[in-house]
mmCIF file of C-alpha atoms in Angstrom:
data_model
loop_
_atom_site.group_PDB
_atom_site.id
_atom_site.type_symbol
_atom_site.label_atom_id
_atom_site.label_comp_id
_atom_site.label_asym_id
_atom_site.label_seq_id
_atom_site.Cartn_x
_atom_site.Cartn_y
_atom_site.Cartn_z
ATOM 1 C CA UNK A 1 81.465 103.340 146.894
ATOM 2 C CA UNK A 2 78.147 103.686 145.112
ATOM 3 C CA UNK A 3 76.746 105.386 148.209
ATOM 4 C CA UNK A 4 79.273 108.216 147.919
ATOM 5 C CA UNK A 5 78.350 108.951 144.309
ATOM 6 C CA UNK A 6 74.661 109.403 145.180
ATOM 7 C CA UNK A 7 75.546 111.775 148.015
ATOM 8 C CA UNK A 8 77.842 113.851 145.793
ATOM 9 C CA UNK A 9 75.179 114.114 143.119
ATOM 10 C CA UNK A 10 72.543 115.104 145.634
ATOM 11 C CA UNK A 11 74.766 117.847 147.043
ATOM 12 C CA UNK A 12 75.293 119.242 143.536
ATOM 13 C CA UNK A 13 71.555 119.160 142.870
ATOM 14 C CA UNK A 14 70.874 120.905 146.183
ATOM 15 C CA UNK A 15 73.507 123.535 145.372
ATOM 16 C CA UNK A 16 71.905 124.183 141.949
ATOM 17 C CA UNK A 17 68.428 124.591 143.504
ATOM 18 C CA UNK A 18 69.758 127.082 146.076
ATOM 19 C CA UNK A 19 71.682 128.976 143.377
ATOM 20 C CA UNK A 20 68.600 129.181 141.138
ATOM 21 C CA UNK A 21 66.607 130.412 144.137
ATOM 22 C CA UNK A 22 69.063 133.221 144.810
ATOM 23 C CA UNK A 23 69.160 134.241 141.130
ATOM 24 C CA UNK A 24 65.344 134.249 140.944
ATOM 25 C CA UNK A 25 65.054 136.277 144.156
ATOM 26 C CA UNK A 26 67.585 138.831 142.914
ATOM 27 C CA UNK A 27 65.888 139.162 139.531
ATOM 28 C CA UNK A 28 62.437 139.590 141.057
ATOM 29 C CA UNK A 29 63.764 142.199 143.507
ATOM 30 C CA UNK A 30 65.301 144.134 140.614
ATOM 31 C CA UNK A 31 62.121 143.882 138.536
ATOM 32 C CA UNK A 32 59.848 144.828 141.421
ATOM 33 C CA UNK A 33 61.929 147.927 142.225
ATOM 34 C CA UNK A 34 61.690 149.118 138.609
ATOM 35 C CA UNK A 35 57.917 148.496 138.661
ATOM 36 C CA UNK A 36 57.651 150.456 141.917
ATOM 37 C CA UNK A 37 59.599 153.362 140.382
ATOM 38 C CA UNK A 38 57.350 153.321 137.324
ATOM 39 C CA UNK A 39 54.227 153.230 139.512
ATOM 40 C CA UNK A 40 55.587 156.163 141.518
ATOM 41 C CA UNK A 41 55.991 158.215 138.334
ATOM 42 C CA UNK A 42 52.446 157.375 137.217
ATOM 43 C CA UNK A 43 51.085 158.226 140.673
ATOM 44 C CA UNK A 44 52.945 161.556 140.804
ATOM 45 C CA UNK A 45 51.738 162.581 137.334
ATOM 46 C CA UNK A 46 48.162 161.645 138.242
ATOM 47 C CA UNK A 47 48.388 163.532 141.529
ATOM 48 C CA UNK A 48 49.687 166.647 139.744
ATOM 49 C CA UNK A 49 46.862 166.446 137.190
ATOM 50 C CA UNK A 50 44.241 166.100 139.943
ATOM 51 C CA UNK A 51 45.635 169.092 141.837
ATOM 52 C CA UNK A 52 45.545 171.244 138.675
ATOM 53 C CA UNK A 53 41.981 170.132 137.931
ATOM 54 C CA UNK A 54 40.860 170.841 141.499
ATOM 55 C CA UNK A 55 42.382 174.345 141.472
ATOM 56 C CA UNK A 56 40.828 175.157 138.104
ATOM 57 C CA UNK A 57 37.394 173.877 139.206
ATOM 58 C CA UNK A 58 37.539 175.925 142.411
ATOM 59 C CA UNK A 59 38.489 179.043 140.428
ATOM 60 C CA UNK A 60 35.649 178.377 138.001
ATOM 61 C CA UNK A 61 33.155 178.007 140.868
ATOM 62 C CA UNK A 62 34.301 181.201 142.592
ATOM 63 C CA UNK A 63 34.338 183.216 139.358
ATOM 64 C CA UNK A 64 31.079 181.811 137.993
ATOM 65 C CA UNK A 65 29.050 184.739 139.332
ATOM 66 C CA UNK A 66 31.030 187.083 137.032
ATOM 67 C CA UNK A 67 29.103 185.624 134.095
ATOM 68 C CA UNK A 68 25.800 186.961 135.490
ATOM 69 C CA UNK A 69 24.077 189.911 133.825
ATOM 70 C CA UNK A 70 24.199 193.432 135.191
ATOM 71 C CA UNK A 71 27.011 195.828 136.062
ATOM 72 C CA UNK A 72 27.473 194.487 139.609
ATOM 73 C CA UNK A 73 27.357 190.825 138.627
ATOM 74 C CA UNK A 74 23.690 189.982 139.260
ATOM 75 C CA UNK A 75 20.550 190.850 137.257
ATOM 76 C CA UNK A 76 19.785 193.746 139.612
ATOM 77 C CA UNK A 77 23.375 194.990 139.684
ATOM 78 C CA UNK A 78 24.266 193.121 142.886
ATOM 79 C CA UNK A 79 26.328 189.994 143.164
ATOM 80 C CA UNK A 80 24.040 186.986 142.755
ATOM 81 C CA UNK A 81 25.092 184.704 145.608
ATOM 82 C CA UNK A 82 22.719 181.976 144.448
ATOM 83 C CA UNK A 83 24.779 181.527 141.315
ATOM 84 C CA UNK A 84 28.146 181.306 143.074
ATOM 85 C CA UNK A 85 29.700 177.870 143.300
ATOM 86 C CA UNK A 86 28.303 176.445 140.063
ATOM 87 C CA UNK A 87 30.420 173.872 138.269
ATOM 88 C CA UNK A 88 30.588 173.107 134.550
ATOM 89 C CA UNK A 89 28.875 170.167 132.940
ATOM 90 C CA UNK A 90 31.123 167.265 131.927
ATOM 91 C CA UNK A 91 32.434 166.750 128.409
ATOM 92 C CA UNK A 92 30.535 163.743 127.101
ATOM 93 C CA UNK A 93 32.503 163.410 123.852
ATOM 94 C CA UNK A 94 33.712 159.904 123.029
ATOM 95 C CA UNK A 95 37.342 160.316 124.086
ATOM 96 C CA UNK A 96 37.076 163.479 126.154
ATOM 97 C CA UNK A 97 39.398 165.236 123.724
ATOM 98 C CA UNK A 98 37.056 168.115 122.892
ATOM 99 C CA UNK A 99 37.467 169.690 126.328
ATOM 100 C CA UNK A 100 34.293 171.786 126.325
ATOM 101 C CA UNK A 101 31.410 171.308 128.679
ATOM 102 C CA UNK A 102 28.167 170.048 127.191
ATOM 103 C CA UNK A 103 25.476 172.749 126.973
ATOM 104 C CA UNK A 104 22.993 170.901 129.160
ATOM 105 C CA UNK A 105 23.827 167.940 131.300
ATOM 106 C CA UNK A 106 20.684 166.154 132.271
ATOM 107 C CA UNK A 107 17.702 167.058 134.375
ATOM 108 C CA UNK A 108 17.727 169.411 137.324
ATOM 109 C CA UNK A 109 19.066 167.706 140.451
ATOM 110 C CA UNK A 110 20.520 164.730 138.553
ATOM 111 C CA UNK A 111 24.263 164.063 138.728
ATOM 112 C CA UNK A 112 26.188 164.042 135.453
ATOM 113 C CA UNK A 113 29.333 162.122 134.531
ATOM 114 C CA UNK A 114 31.798 162.426 131.684
ATOM 115 C CA UNK A 115 35.267 163.771 131.064
ATOM 116 C CA UNK A 116 36.770 166.853 132.690
ATOM 117 C CA UNK A 117 35.900 169.896 130.520
ATOM 118 C CA UNK A 118 39.476 171.205 130.580
ATOM 119 C CA UNK A 119 38.921 174.030 128.063
ATOM 120 C CA UNK A 120 35.843 175.283 129.895
ATOM 121 C CA UNK A 121 37.797 175.640 133.132
ATOM 122 C CA UNK A 122 40.801 177.298 131.506
ATOM 123 C CA UNK A 123 43.244 174.402 131.255
ATOM 124 C CA UNK A 124 45.084 172.759 128.414
ATOM 125 C CA UNK A 125 44.506 169.065 127.843
ATOM 126 C CA UNK A 126 45.059 167.308 131.129
ATOM 127 C CA UNK A 127 45.705 163.580 131.523
ATOM 128 C CA UNK A 128 46.473 161.163 134.324
ATOM 129 C CA UNK A 129 49.729 159.228 134.659
ATOM 130 C CA UNK A 130 48.536 156.625 132.152
ATOM 131 C CA UNK A 131 47.719 159.228 129.483
ATOM 132 C CA UNK A 132 43.938 159.000 129.983
ATOM 133 C CA UNK A 133 41.569 161.963 130.182
ATOM 134 C CA UNK A 134 40.302 162.636 133.696
ATOM 135 C CA UNK A 135 36.797 161.536 134.586
ATOM 136 C CA UNK A 136 34.546 164.152 136.127
ATOM 137 C CA UNK A 137 31.222 163.874 137.936
ATOM 138 C CA UNK A 138 29.202 166.911 138.971
ATOM 139 C CA UNK A 139 26.394 166.922 141.505
ATOM 140 C CA UNK A 140 22.956 167.845 140.197
ATOM 141 C CA UNK A 141 22.755 170.540 142.882
ATOM 142 C CA UNK A 142 25.882 172.379 141.713
ATOM 143 C CA UNK A 143 25.961 172.071 137.940
ATOM 144 C CA UNK A 144 25.468 175.208 135.921
ATOM 145 C CA UNK A 145 23.022 173.859 133.328
ATOM 146 C CA UNK A 146 20.293 173.506 134.439
ATOM 147 C CA UNK A 147 21.137 175.161 137.719
ATOM 148 C CA UNK A 148 19.185 174.740 140.915
ATOM 149 C CA UNK A 149 18.029 177.773 142.845
#
């Protein structure tokens, strides 16, 4: 008779372990799906911000020649093709909240890093999915100050 009691107790213990396993699996599946949904929202917001920044930077680079002197765009009145494609310097302010490019961003030919100068490229404040300002790095060969020939 004592043998039956041990077997009944073991079966109950085994049942409880299996039940706890199912509950844990269900809870982790629920939690992981909500985390995945949240990560999807963050990813989509970041992707949208990057697309806006890319479009604004391309527009800035194409329109940069319009800032040249002379009635036709260049110093001699013709469009200055050497100045096309320049990109703004990064915003090196502490939190990137200023939004304006720095007047000079290092030596000629040296890359510069900082925050995206959203005001300089015609955007409002732009942030990634986590609410952080976008980082921005410009090649030393394409920055507008000092600009390479």
